[in-house]
Amino acid sequence: MLIKKLWMNNPLRNYNYIVACPDSGEAMAIDPLDHGRVLNAARDEGWTITQVLNTHEHGDHIAGNQQLVRETGATLLAPAAAAASGAIPSVDTPLSEGDTVKVGPSVTLDVLETPGHTMCHISLLSRTDPPHLFCGDTVFNAGAGNCHNGGDAATLYRTFAEKIFKLPGNTFFYPGHEYFESNLKFTRDREPGNVAARETLRDLEKNRDPADPLVMCTLDMERQHNVFFRLDNEEIIANLREKFPGMSDAPNAEEVFIKLRQLRNDW
Ligand SMILES: [Zn+2]
């Protein structure tokens, strides 16, 4: 499987992705915002875009659909619920949990329903070793998607607990946005004793390249850096208690997740 990661360098800090089959050059664009950038990148690689896939219905993840489809004749794949409601128009292939997506003869991706950021959100997990997860706005490097534009924090927690936390530790994440530095600062604020977050933030500040902030994170790295993966951490819970004095004596992981998500909204 070949993967091209395109940094949009826009205020919303979007990533666009292209996944291609090394045997046939057939390619799938994921969450295209800038159709011209995606087309040029595919052309440069000698790939042919035959499919366009959306992880969810937000405008910055579907804006390039129409023109990409018009210019390539690609098939549009999207969450079944977004297709049914019309939130994503002109869907050819509605996708649900357990479906598979093929890109050429050599690439197979499994569809996981990962609601929470929006209620119809899906992610794509490659059948490769290591696995690669195209997770839209579910997981970010050192962070979690917000829930204030059609989502629900308790649902996002269940997605983390039932799907994300159970992936192999060497799974690579391909998020829809680049928020690594601000997420690490949030981790530092919530868990000042987190040495990994402190050191990674220091490295990032030293080697910052605004034209190419590309960062790769695995699940094991998220477990170290991402507060939303550290829900039983005593320092995080003690600091939350200062903000939420009414919190239960021994808060469960869901309560910690939801409180952290609430604080991150105003960060
Ligand atoms: Zn979104």
Coordinates of C-alpha atoms and ligand atoms in Angstrom, one line a residue:
M1 CA 0.0 0.0 0.0
L2 CA 1.3 3.4 -0.9
I3 CA 0.2 6.5 1.1
K4 CA 0.6 10.2 0.2
K5 CA -0.1 12.7 2.9
L6 CA -0.9 16.2 1.8
W7 CA -0.7 19.1 4.2
M8 CA -3.2 21.8 3.2
N9 CA -1.5 24.6 5.2
N10 CA -5.0 26.2 5.8
P11 CA -6.4 27.7 9.0
L12 CA -8.2 24.4 9.8
R13 CA -4.9 22.6 9.3
N14 CA -6.4 19.8 7.2
Y15 CA -4.6 16.7 5.9
N16 CA -5.7 15.1 2.6
Y17 CA -4.6 11.5 1.9
I18 CA -4.2 9.4 -1.2
V19 CA -3.9 5.6 -0.9
A20 CA -2.7 3.7 -3.9
C21 CA -2.1 0.1 -5.1
P22 CA 1.6 -0.4 -6.0
D23 CA 0.6 -3.0 -8.6
S24 CA -2.0 -1.1 -10.6
G25 CA -1.5 2.5 -9.7
E26 CA -5.3 2.8 -8.8
A27 CA -5.8 5.3 -6.0
M28 CA -8.3 6.5 -3.5
A29 CA -8.5 10.1 -2.2
I30 CA -9.6 10.4 1.4
D31 CA -11.4 13.5 2.7
P32 CA -10.4 15.7 -0.3
L33 CA -10.5 19.4 0.5
D34 CA -8.4 20.8 -2.4
H35 CA -9.2 18.7 -5.5
G36 CA -6.4 20.4 -7.5
R37 CA -3.7 19.5 -5.0
V38 CA -5.0 15.9 -4.9
L39 CA -5.1 15.6 -8.7
N40 CA -1.6 17.0 -9.1
A41 CA -0.2 14.8 -6.4
A42 CA -1.7 11.7 -8.0
R43 CA -0.5 12.7 -11.4
D44 CA 3.0 13.3 -10.1
E45 CA 3.0 9.7 -8.7
G46 CA 1.6 8.2 -11.9
W47 CA -1.6 7.2 -10.0
T48 CA -5.2 7.1 -11.3
I49 CA -7.9 8.2 -8.8
T50 CA -10.7 5.7 -9.1
Q51 CA -12.4 6.3 -5.7
V52 CA -13.0 9.1 -3.3
L53 CA -13.9 8.4 0.3
N54 CA -15.2 10.6 3.1
T55 CA -14.8 9.7 6.8
H56 CA -17.6 12.1 7.7
E57 CA -19.9 14.8 6.5
H58 CA -18.1 18.0 7.6
G59 CA -17.5 20.5 4.8
D60 CA -13.7 20.6 5.1
H61 CA -13.7 16.8 4.4
I62 CA -16.0 16.7 1.4
A63 CA -15.4 20.0 -0.4
G64 CA -13.3 18.4 -3.1
N65 CA -15.7 15.6 -3.9
Q66 CA -17.7 17.0 -6.8
Q67 CA -14.8 18.2 -8.9
L68 CA -12.7 15.2 -8.2
V69 CA -15.5 12.9 -9.3
R70 CA -16.2 15.1 -12.3
E71 CA -12.6 15.1 -13.5
T72 CA -11.8 11.4 -12.8
G73 CA -15.1 9.6 -13.0
A74 CA -14.2 8.2 -9.5
T75 CA -16.7 6.4 -7.3
L76 CA -17.8 8.2 -4.1
L77 CA -17.7 6.1 -0.9
A78 CA -19.0 7.6 2.4
P79 CA -20.7 6.6 5.7
A80 CA -24.1 5.0 5.0
A81 CA -25.8 7.3 7.5
A82 CA -24.5 10.4 5.8
A83 CA -25.5 9.1 2.4
A84 CA -29.0 8.2 3.7
S85 CA -29.6 11.6 5.3
G86 CA -28.2 13.5 2.3
A87 CA -25.5 15.1 4.5
I88 CA -23.1 13.8 1.8
P89 CA -24.7 14.1 -1.6
S90 CA -24.2 11.7 -4.6
V91 CA -22.7 8.8 -2.7
D92 CA -22.3 5.7 -4.9
T93 CA -21.2 3.2 -2.2
P94 CA -22.6 3.7 1.3
L95 CA -20.2 2.1 3.9
S96 CA -21.0 0.5 7.3
E97 CA -19.1 -1.5 10.0
G98 CA -17.6 -4.7 8.5
D99 CA -17.6 -3.5 4.9
T100 CA -14.3 -3.7 3.0
V101 CA -12.8 -1.3 0.5
K102 CA -10.4 -2.5 -2.2
V103 CA -8.0 -0.2 -3.9
G104 CA -6.6 -2.1 -6.9
P105 CA -5.7 -5.7 -6.4
S106 CA -3.3 -5.3 -3.5
V107 CA -5.0 -2.9 -1.0
T108 CA -7.8 -3.9 1.4
L109 CA -9.2 -1.6 4.1
D110 CA -11.7 -2.6 6.7
V111 CA -14.5 -0.1 7.6
L112 CA -14.9 0.7 11.3
E113 CA -17.8 2.8 12.5
T114 CA -16.2 5.4 14.8
P115 CA -18.9 7.8 15.9
G116 CA -18.5 10.6 18.4
H117 CA -17.0 13.5 16.4
T118 CA -20.1 13.1 14.3
M119 CA -22.6 10.3 14.7
C120 CA -21.9 8.7 11.3
H121 CA -18.1 8.9 11.3
I122 CA -16.1 6.0 9.9
S123 CA -12.4 5.1 9.9
L124 CA -10.5 2.8 7.5
L125 CA -8.0 0.2 8.8
S126 CA -5.6 -1.4 6.4
R127 CA -4.9 -5.1 6.4
T128 CA -1.1 -4.6 6.5
D129 CA 1.6 -5.1 9.1
P130 CA 1.9 -2.6 10.7
P131 CA -1.8 -1.5 10.2
H132 CA -2.6 2.0 9.1
L133 CA -5.8 3.7 10.4
F134 CA -7.3 6.6 8.4
C135 CA -9.3 8.0 11.3
G136 CA -10.6 11.4 10.1
D137 CA -11.5 13.5 13.1
T138 CA -11.7 10.7 15.7
V139 CA -8.1 10.6 16.9
F140 CA -5.5 13.4 16.4
N141 CA -1.8 13.2 17.2
A142 CA -1.9 13.5 21.0
G143 CA -5.6 14.4 21.0
A144 CA -9.2 13.5 20.3
G145 CA -11.8 15.0 17.9
N146 CA -14.2 17.6 19.3
C147 CA -17.9 16.8 19.7
H148 CA -19.6 20.2 19.3
N149 CA -20.6 20.1 15.7
G150 CA -23.0 17.1 15.6
G151 CA -21.1 14.8 17.9
D152 CA -21.3 13.3 21.4
A153 CA -18.5 12.9 23.9
A154 CA -19.9 9.7 25.5
T155 CA -20.2 8.1 22.1
L156 CA -16.6 9.2 21.2
Y157 CA -15.4 7.6 24.5
R158 CA -17.1 4.3 23.5
T159 CA -15.4 4.5 20.1
F160 CA -12.0 4.9 21.9
A161 CA -12.7 2.1 24.4
E162 CA -14.2 -0.4 22.0
K163 CA -12.3 0.2 18.8
I164 CA -9.2 2.5 19.1
F165 CA -7.7 1.2 22.4
K166 CA -8.0 -2.4 21.0
L167 CA -5.8 -1.8 17.9
P168 CA -2.3 -3.2 17.8
G169 CA 0.3 -1.0 19.4
N170 CA 2.2 -0.5 16.1
T171 CA -0.9 0.9 14.3
F172 CA -0.1 4.2 12.6
F173 CA -2.7 7.0 12.7
Y174 CA -3.6 9.3 9.8
P175 CA -5.7 12.0 11.3
G176 CA -7.8 14.6 9.4
H177 CA -6.0 17.6 11.0
E178 CA -2.7 18.6 12.4
Y179 CA -3.0 19.8 16.0
F180 CA 0.0 18.0 17.4
E181 CA 1.7 20.9 19.2
S182 CA -1.5 22.4 20.8
N183 CA -2.5 18.9 21.8
L184 CA 0.9 18.3 23.5
K185 CA 0.5 21.6 25.3
F186 CA -2.9 20.4 26.6
T187 CA -1.3 17.2 27.8
R188 CA 1.4 19.2 29.6
D189 CA -1.3 21.3 31.2
R190 CA -3.3 18.3 32.4
E191 CA -0.3 16.1 33.3
P192 CA 2.8 18.2 34.0
G193 CA 4.7 15.1 35.0
N194 CA 4.4 13.6 31.6
V195 CA 8.1 13.4 30.5
A196 CA 7.4 12.0 27.0
A197 CA 5.1 14.9 26.2
R198 CA 7.6 17.4 27.5
E199 CA 10.4 16.0 25.5
T200 CA 8.4 15.6 22.3
L201 CA 7.1 19.2 22.6
R202 CA 10.7 20.4 23.0
D203 CA 11.9 18.5 20.0
L204 CA 8.9 19.8 18.0
E205 CA 9.6 23.5 18.9
K206 CA 13.3 23.0 18.0
N207 CA 12.7 21.4 14.6
R208 CA 9.5 23.2 13.5
D209 CA 9.0 23.3 9.8
P210 CA 5.7 25.2 9.1
A211 CA 5.7 24.0 5.5
D212 CA 5.7 20.4 6.5
P213 CA 4.5 19.6 10.0
L214 CA 4.1 16.0 9.2
V215 CA 4.1 13.8 12.2
M216 CA 3.6 10.1 12.4
C217 CA 2.2 8.5 15.6
T218 CA 1.5 4.9 16.5
L219 CA -0.9 3.7 19.1
D220 CA 2.0 3.0 21.5
M221 CA 3.1 6.6 21.1
E222 CA -0.4 7.9 21.8
R223 CA -0.5 5.9 25.0
Q224 CA 2.4 8.0 26.2
H225 CA 1.5 11.4 24.8
N226 CA -2.3 11.6 24.6
V227 CA -4.3 12.4 27.7
F228 CA -7.4 10.7 26.1
F229 CA -5.4 7.4 26.2
R230 CA -4.3 7.9 29.9
L231 CA -7.7 7.9 31.6
D232 CA -6.5 6.1 34.8
N233 CA -3.5 8.4 35.4
E234 CA -3.5 9.7 38.9
E235 CA -2.1 13.1 38.1
I236 CA -4.7 13.7 35.4
I237 CA -7.5 12.7 37.7
A238 CA -6.2 14.8 40.6
N239 CA -5.9 17.8 38.4
L240 CA -9.4 17.2 37.0
R241 CA -10.8 17.2 40.5
E242 CA -9.6 20.8 41.0
K243 CA -11.6 21.8 38.0
F244 CA -14.6 19.6 38.8
P245 CA -15.0 19.3 42.6
G246 CA -18.2 17.3 42.2
M247 CA -16.4 14.5 40.3
S248 CA -16.9 11.0 41.7
D249 CA -14.4 9.6 44.2
A250 CA -13.1 7.0 41.9
P251 CA -14.1 8.3 38.4
N252 CA -14.3 5.7 35.7
A253 CA -12.6 6.1 32.3
E254 CA -15.7 7.5 30.6
E255 CA -16.1 10.2 33.2
V256 CA -12.4 11.2 32.9
F257 CA -12.6 11.2 29.1
I258 CA -15.7 13.4 29.0
K259 CA -14.3 15.9 31.5
L260 CA -11.0 16.1 29.5
R261 CA -13.0 16.6 26.3
Q262 CA -15.0 19.4 28.0
L263 CA -11.8 21.2 29.2
R264 CA -10.2 20.8 25.7
N265 CA -13.1 22.7 24.2
D266 CA -12.1 25.9 25.9
W267 CA -8.3 25.3 25.5
Ligands
ZN1 ZN -14.9 17.1 11.2

